[in-house]
Amino acid sequence: MTLTGGFEPREYQRRIAETATASNTLVVLPTGLGKTMIAILVAASRLEKFPEGKVLVMAPTKPLTLQHYESFRAHFALPPRQLAVLTGATGPTERTELWTSAKLLFATPQTDFNDVKNRLVSLRELVLAVFDEAHRSVRDYSYTQLAKLYAEEAEHPLILGLTASPGGSREKVQEIKRNLYIDRVESRSEEDQDVRPYVERTATEAFKVPLPEEYQETISRIREIFNEKITRLRNAGFLRGDRVSKKMAQAVVILHALEVLETQGASSLSKYLERLREKTERGRATVYLLKDPRWTRIEEEAKKIRGVAHPKLERLVSVIRDQLGKKKDSKVIVFTQYRDTIDSIIERLDAANLDARRFVGQADRAGDKGMDQRLQTERLEMFREGRFPILVSSSIGEEGLHVPDVDIVVFYEAVPSEIRSIQRRGRTGRTAEGRVVILLAEGTIDESYYYSSIFKENRMRRLVSASGEEGKKPRRRPTRNPTLLDFVD
């Protein structure tokens, strides 16, 4: 099938697509290097080979699904009715009709799985299934179940998985391969010879800041109560070695409080403790913790130091001013995983006469309204047009959404996940030289996370490069995700 829109694939995209048209393939490619274009090439090849067939493109969220729809629509000369978006917002009867009439289908996996399970649609005619953000294909996620049904039901099945990183452990990579019936892994990094001409240099810097003296007493009290809980668990035989599971609820709550104070600041800690106290549904372990007089003392101290700003805020202002001084029309993205911190950042940047806007997910939280899809789209478009220079984003800006290329990306905190680290970095260095700055609170879990993500990313690259050519049938084997407790000494 001929593609339109002046599409000229890059050499590495063409090579990867050739592999992916012949075998079930997992494509591992950094953000911004055109994974969607590879999917378009493979889809065109399959529809040319099987003119009566259909192609299904899946993404975890509705915004991502719509993004793929727009990309494919721009390159396929098909009547509008031949392309259909299927999400939970569309009624089941209409979804069935669209599935029957369209050739290119774009869906969220849970909606698609429910329709297949309820026999509203059939996978038999699909000649290609694209699984975007394929690193989610673990355990009982809908991707895993759909891949199994597709492999069993389709007359001419072919699977294409797309991800910036499949994960940093051999078990995770192998699980994804099993669950998607992968035969071949096509991986590229910015250093590969056929990719290098299309990427710009990205400089990464890590800046350490010391914690305020005012934080030290509260930190000591949190550590004291944490160590006491861990000692009791170990003496009672519930803790083997140095690992603490998430089921040990008190330890997790306490350690999370420590992480928030050290990496985000006293204001974020105080808000976290207030929400914890106000929650109507709490586990028994949390109820006991809140009755502990030592915890009450921590709450009181957090309120007293609430006005002591984390030094990351001043360093952030300095970094952004330096960037805007070098290039006046720079675009900046600041990533942080806490919404409370987004508010603190914007407040500080506003005080410094730096125009910043928030970008968060759709969910409403206590005292914090989310952004619906329309508002998200408008905000990104304004940022793209240069109507404001700084976007302060939660994790919603990390995965897949078409965030414009920027001059500098700031990690307000380190993240232990190599997937999230790669996705954050991928927002810069696409069309011009980029810069990444990571802010670290000295002597805290920030540093552990920073080195952990570097280690896991390097390990991931080795695993993917060494990954075998032959896929295996899925075997249900539960895996445990690492928690922040795994990186604590």
XYZ file of N, CA and C in Angstrom, residues 19-20 22-28 128-135 137 143-144 147-148 150-151 157-163 166 172-187 463-464 467-475:
177
model
N 12.676 -6.329 9.033
C 12.663 -7.439 9.993
C 11.261 -7.655 10.542
N 10.601 -6.541 10.890
C 9.294 -6.620 11.557
C 8.181 -7.105 10.645
N 8.561 -9.641 8.711
C 8.782 -11.071 8.530
C 8.621 -11.876 9.813
N 8.788 -11.226 10.989
C 8.747 -11.950 12.262
C 8.122 -11.092 13.342
N 7.578 -11.733 14.355
C 7.120 -10.992 15.535
C 8.321 -10.272 16.139
N 8.248 -8.957 16.240
C 9.432 -8.166 16.569
C 9.162 -7.185 17.692
N 10.121 -7.085 18.608
C 10.113 -6.052 19.635
C 11.119 -4.987 19.220
N 10.626 -3.758 19.031
C 11.483 -2.645 18.628
C 11.787 -1.794 19.861
N 13.081 -1.671 20.158
C 13.536 -0.866 21.290
C 14.279 0.334 20.718
N -1.908 -7.571 11.469
C -0.864 -6.933 12.271
C -1.483 -6.376 13.542
N -0.841 -6.659 14.679
C -1.229 -6.064 15.959
C -0.020 -5.323 16.512
N -0.192 -4.012 16.722
C 0.895 -3.176 17.235
C 0.640 -2.899 18.712
N 1.621 -3.202 19.554
C 1.536 -2.982 20.994
C 2.489 -1.855 21.363
N 1.974 -0.629 21.452
C 2.825 0.492 21.834
C 3.045 0.481 23.349
N 4.201 1.026 23.772
C 4.604 0.957 25.180
C 4.584 -0.514 25.626
N 5.295 -1.330 24.836
C 5.236 -2.783 25.012
C 5.836 -3.260 26.325
N 6.563 -2.394 27.024
C 7.115 -2.792 28.327
C 6.008 -3.064 29.340
N 3.711 -5.170 28.820
C 3.219 -6.524 28.532
C 3.738 -7.531 29.553
N -2.497 -6.352 27.402
C -1.633 -6.714 26.270
C -1.333 -8.208 26.269
N -1.013 -8.735 27.445
C -0.649 -10.147 27.558
C -1.803 -11.043 27.122
N -2.508 -10.649 23.229
C -1.512 -11.305 22.378
C -1.790 -12.807 22.274
N -2.170 -13.410 23.385
C -2.470 -14.842 23.387
C -3.680 -15.143 22.504
N -4.863 -13.285 20.090
C -4.535 -12.958 18.700
C -3.733 -14.075 18.045
N -2.729 -14.583 18.763
C -1.907 -15.664 18.210
C -2.731 -16.916 17.937
N -1.340 -13.924 11.674
C -0.924 -13.030 12.763
C 0.502 -12.503 12.602
N 0.704 -11.272 13.030
C 2.038 -10.681 13.137
C 1.981 -9.651 14.259
N 2.966 -9.694 15.141
C 2.992 -8.812 16.311
C 4.189 -7.878 16.228
N 3.931 -6.607 16.526
C 4.982 -5.593 16.592
C 4.882 -4.877 17.935
N 5.918 -5.002 18.748
C 5.976 -4.316 20.036
C 6.901 -3.114 19.943
N 6.494 -1.995 20.535
C 7.283 -0.767 20.490
C 7.545 -0.278 21.909
N 8.787 0.065 22.219
C 9.105 0.598 23.536
C 10.432 1.345 23.492
N 12.564 -1.985 27.447
C 11.761 -3.110 27.930
C 11.975 -3.411 29.401
N 12.452 -9.495 33.156
C 11.454 -8.590 32.558
C 11.501 -8.673 31.037
N 12.704 -8.632 30.469
C 12.836 -8.699 29.010
C 12.286 -10.020 28.490
N 12.642 -11.108 29.164
C 12.177 -12.412 28.713
C 10.666 -12.559 28.868
N 10.116 -11.972 29.921
C 8.664 -12.043 30.123
C 7.921 -11.317 29.006
N 8.411 -10.144 28.623
C 7.795 -9.402 27.520
C 7.877 -10.207 26.236
N 9.032 -10.803 25.982
C 9.195 -11.610 24.770
C 8.236 -12.806 24.763
N 8.112 -13.460 25.897
C 7.189 -14.599 25.965
C 5.755 -14.154 25.750
N 5.376 -13.087 26.420
C 3.979 -12.667 26.392
C 3.542 -12.121 25.048
N 4.482 -11.588 24.274
C 4.155 -11.081 22.936
C 4.635 -12.019 21.825
N 5.071 -13.198 22.186
C 5.504 -14.197 21.210
C 6.601 -13.639 20.291
N 7.536 -12.913 20.877
C 8.554 -12.225 20.092
C 9.600 -13.201 19.560
N 9.916 -13.074 18.266
C 10.970 -13.859 17.633
C 12.263 -13.061 17.486
N 12.125 -11.767 17.207
C 13.294 -10.919 16.958
C 13.218 -9.652 17.802
N 14.369 -9.191 18.242
C 14.466 -7.908 18.946
C 15.344 -6.983 18.116
N 14.783 -5.840 17.737
C 15.529 -4.821 16.986
C 15.758 -3.635 17.909
N 17.005 -3.419 18.286
C 17.334 -2.371 19.238
C 18.316 -1.381 18.624
N 21.312 -6.537 27.828
C 20.330 -7.612 27.727
C 19.645 -7.615 26.368
N 19.246 -6.429 25.907
C 18.549 -6.342 24.626
C 19.481 -6.737 23.493
N 19.894 -10.405 23.465
C 18.642 -11.158 23.493
C 18.585 -12.158 22.347
N 18.083 -13.356 22.637
C 18.007 -14.402 21.625
C 17.037 -14.075 20.510
N 17.160 -14.779 19.409
C 16.333 -14.557 18.233
C 15.008 -15.296 18.291
N 14.945 -16.323 19.105
C 13.745 -17.174 19.060
C 12.832 -16.921 20.245
N 11.573 -16.589 19.981
C 10.608 -16.339 21.058
C 10.120 -17.635 21.669
N 9.474 -17.530 22.801
C 8.920 -18.686 23.502
C 7.444 -18.456 23.778
N 6.731 -19.537 23.941
C 5.317 -19.436 24.307
C 5.201 -18.861 25.717
N 4.153 -18.123 25.994
C 4.025 -17.516 27.319
C 3.947 -18.563 28.421
N 4.633 -18.274 29.516
C 4.505 -19.071 30.730
C 4.218 -18.108 31.849
